[in-house]
C-alpha positions as a printed Julia matrix, in Angstrom:
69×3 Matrix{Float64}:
 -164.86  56.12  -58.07
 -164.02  53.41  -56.01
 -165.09  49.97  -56.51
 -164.83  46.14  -54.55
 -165.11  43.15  -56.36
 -165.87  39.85  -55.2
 -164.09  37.17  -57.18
 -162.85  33.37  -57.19
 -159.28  33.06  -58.7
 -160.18  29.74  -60.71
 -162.63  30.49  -63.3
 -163.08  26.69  -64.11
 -164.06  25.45  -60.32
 -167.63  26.12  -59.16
 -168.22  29.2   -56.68
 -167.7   28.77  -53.1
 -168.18  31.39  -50.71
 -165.59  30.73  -48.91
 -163.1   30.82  -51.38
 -164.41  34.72  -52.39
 -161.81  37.14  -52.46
 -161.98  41.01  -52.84
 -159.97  43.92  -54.36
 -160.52  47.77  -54.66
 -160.09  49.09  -58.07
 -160.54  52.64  -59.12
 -162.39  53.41  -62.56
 -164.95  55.46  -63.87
 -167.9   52.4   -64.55
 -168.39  49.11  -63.87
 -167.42  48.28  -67.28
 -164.09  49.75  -67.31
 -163.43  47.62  -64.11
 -163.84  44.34  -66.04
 -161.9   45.63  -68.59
 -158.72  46.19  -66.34
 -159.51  43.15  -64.91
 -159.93  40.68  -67.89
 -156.22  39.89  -68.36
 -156.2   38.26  -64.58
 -159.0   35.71  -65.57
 -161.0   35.69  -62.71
 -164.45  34.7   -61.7
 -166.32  38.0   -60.74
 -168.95  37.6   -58.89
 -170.4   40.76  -57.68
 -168.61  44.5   -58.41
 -169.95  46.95  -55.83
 -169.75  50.93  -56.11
 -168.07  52.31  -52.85
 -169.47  55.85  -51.98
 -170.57  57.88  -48.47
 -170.66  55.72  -45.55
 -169.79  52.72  -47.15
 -166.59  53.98  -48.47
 -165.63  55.38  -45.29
 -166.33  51.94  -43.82
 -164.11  49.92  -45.96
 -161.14  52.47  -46.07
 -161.02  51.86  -42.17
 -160.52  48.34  -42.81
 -156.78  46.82  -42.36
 -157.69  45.16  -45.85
 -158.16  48.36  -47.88
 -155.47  48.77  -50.83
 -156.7   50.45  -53.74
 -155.13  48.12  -56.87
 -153.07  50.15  -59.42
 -153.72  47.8   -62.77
């Protein structure tokens, strides 16, 4: 499965939407996302299941890179 997470790369600094970044991570659960992510000690704020319509959506996207971690 295909997940996008929203995250700010300073944990310490307060949320600002317009600092938000995203990546595409494959994993099985939203749990073994945060796991392959907890070395890069970001702020998470949101991770999103990809599927259908949506997927297709994103993949069109010049932005979509699937992260190998």
């Amino acid at each position: 499965m295909i997940f996008k997470v929203y995250y700010q790369e300073n944990v310490l600094e307060v949320p600002v939407r317009e600092n938000t970044q995203c990546l595409y991570v494959e994993a099985e659960s939203e749990r073994e996302v945060r796991a392959l992510l907890i070395d890069r000690k970001y702020n998470i704020e949101l991770i999103q299941l990809l599927e259908g319509n949506h997927l297709e959506y994103e993949q069109a996207s010049e932005n979509y890179k699937v992260e190998k971690i």
